[in-house]
């Protein structure tokens, strides 16, 4: 589950309210495309600046050391750039998630990967960080 925290005419940013990593967010173009290489025109021109701005907001709101950026293709029919706040000793590392990975099929049909060693955080905490991201965009 995610909440929208920011948008402009080309992009939207949503933040997870369920999971192990408060502030985990998804940047996606509003136009329906599957892969980064399909970005063109204004999307391609603004991608870097939007990615940097969103990463800074997520890092600040989640009080993270840094934000990992993941782009996966093929499993969804729409491009999602994953912005993953990292804290030393937290559930994420350069392998995406630390510990034994558990896969859960969501009602939507998507598969959510989580760590057996890092259970989902309380939704209230997840929503609080999502709201802090939203506030950084003045919404």
C-alpha positions as semicolon CSV with decimal commas, in nm:
position;residue;x (nm);y (nm);z (nm)
1;X;0,000;0,000;0,000
2;X;0,122;0,345;-0,095
3;X;0,010;0,706;-0,068
4;X;0,081;0,976;-0,323
5;X;0,303;1,244;-0,171
6;X;0,395;1,460;-0,473
7;X;0,327;1,513;-0,840
8;X;0,386;1,750;-1,126
9;X;0,261;1,737;-1,484
10;X;0,491;1,444;-1,577
11;X;0,581;1,257;-1,259
12;X;0,428;1,124;-0,937
13;X;0,592;1,007;-0,614
14;X;0,421;0,758;-0,384
15;X;0,546;0,635;-0,047
16;X;0,484;0,295;0,110
17;X;0,271;0,278;0,423
18;X;0,331;-0,095;0,474
19;X;0,675;-0,256;0,493
20;X;1,007;-0,267;0,673
21;X;1,156;0,062;0,549
22;X;0,980;0,388;0,640
23;X;0,999;0,629;0,348
24;X;1,039;0,362;0,077
25;X;0,904;0,545;-0,227
26;X;0,823;0,497;-0,594
27;X;0,886;0,757;-0,863
28;X;0,696;0,695;-1,184
29;X;0,609;0,883;-1,499
30;X;0,243;0,962;-1,548
31;X;0,268;0,847;-1,910
32;X;0,241;0,472;-1,942
33;X;0,583;0,328;-2,025
34;X;0,760;0,014;-1,905
35;X;1,131;0,098;-1,912
36;X;1,368;0,388;-1,849
37;X;1,485;0,378;-2,210
38;X;1,130;0,471;-2,319
39;X;1,155;0,813;-2,151
40;X;1,158;1,089;-2,409
41;X;1,095;1,459;-2,447
42;X;1,027;1,647;-2,124
43;X;1,033;1,324;-1,919
44;X;1,388;1,250;-2,031
45;X;1,495;1,611;-1,979
46;X;1,352;1,631;-1,625
47;X;1,426;1,277;-1,503
48;X;1,760;1,353;-1,335
49;X;1,643;1,666;-1,157
50;X;1,318;1,502;-1,042
51;X;1,503;1,190;-0,924
52;X;1,753;1,402;-0,728
53;X;1,479;1,618;-0,570
54;X;1,269;1,316;-0,471
55;X;1,571;1,129;-0,335
56;X;1,670;1,429;-0,121
57;X;1,316;1,459;0,018
58;X;1,292;1,088;0,098
59;X;1,639;1,088;0,260
60;X;1,552;1,389;0,479
61;X;1,203;1,268;0,574
62;X;1,324;0,918;0,663
63;X;1,636;1,056;0,834
64;X;1,836;0,812;0,622
65;X;2,207;0,789;0,565
66;X;2,148;0,762;0,191
67;X;1,885;0,651;-0,059
68;X;1,940;0,349;-0,283
69;X;1,780;0,379;-0,627
70;X;1,655;0,060;-0,788
71;X;1,496;0,021;-1,128
72;X;1,353;-0,319;-1,210
73;X;1,176;-0,406;-1,531
74;X;0,957;-0,680;-1,658
75;X;0,744;-0,769;-1,357
76;X;0,520;-0,462;-1,379
77;X;0,360;-0,307;-1,682
78;X;0,468;0,044;-1,575
79;X;0,806;0,200;-1,492
80;X;0,869;0,241;-1,117
81;X;1,194;0,385;-0,982
82;X;1,233;0,256;-0,626
83;X;1,379;0,505;-0,375
84;X;1,497;0,306;-0,075
85;X;1,615;0,494;0,237
86;X;1,913;0,320;0,395
87;X;2,006;0,322;0,764
88;X;2,318;0,151;0,898
89;X;2,209;-0,185;1,038
90;X;1,869;-0,159;0,867
91;X;1,703;-0,420;0,646
92;X;1,845;-0,293;0,313
93;X;2,190;-0,346;0,171
94;X;2,338;-0,367;-0,176
95;X;2,141;-0,689;-0,226
96;X;1,806;-0,503;-0,195
97;X;1,700;-0,663;0,132
98;X;1,889;-0,836;0,410
99;X;1,798;-1,168;0,568
100;X;1,587;-1,456;0,445
101;X;1,359;-1,331;0,168
102;X;0,990;-1,414;0,184
103;X;0,762;-1,363;-0,116
104;X;0,395;-1,276;-0,069
105;X;0,144;-1,250;-0,354
106;X;-0,064;-0,933;-0,313
107;X;-0,430;-0,901;-0,410
108;X;-0,314;-0,707;-0,717
109;X;-0,117;-1,011;-0,835
110;X;0,219;-0,844;-0,772
111;X;0,472;-1,022;-0,555
112;X;0,604;-0,836;-0,250
113;X;0,945;-0,941;-0,125
114;X;1,019;-0,889;0,242
115;X;1,268;-1,015;0,494
116;X;1,186;-1,280;0,750
117;X;1,443;-1,108;0,975
118;X;1,284;-0,762;0,940
119;X;0,905;-0,784;0,975
120;X;0,686;-0,503;0,839
121;X;0,691;-0,187;1,051
122;X;0,370;-0,048;1,203
123;X;0,153;0,124;0,943
124;X;0,132;0,434;1,163
125;X;0,511;0,475;1,145
126;X;0,510;0,417;0,769
127;X;0,235;0,675;0,717
128;X;0,416;0,928;0,938
129;X;0,726;0,918;0,716
130;X;0,508;0,932;0,402
131;X;0,349;1,250;0,540
132;X;0,692;1,399;0,611
133;X;0,788;1,335;0,247
134;X;0,464;1,503;0,138
135;X;0,536;1,803;0,366
136;X;0,877;1,855;0,209
137;X;0,696;1,919;-0,119
138;X;0,478;2,179;0,049
139;X;0,161;1,973;0,005
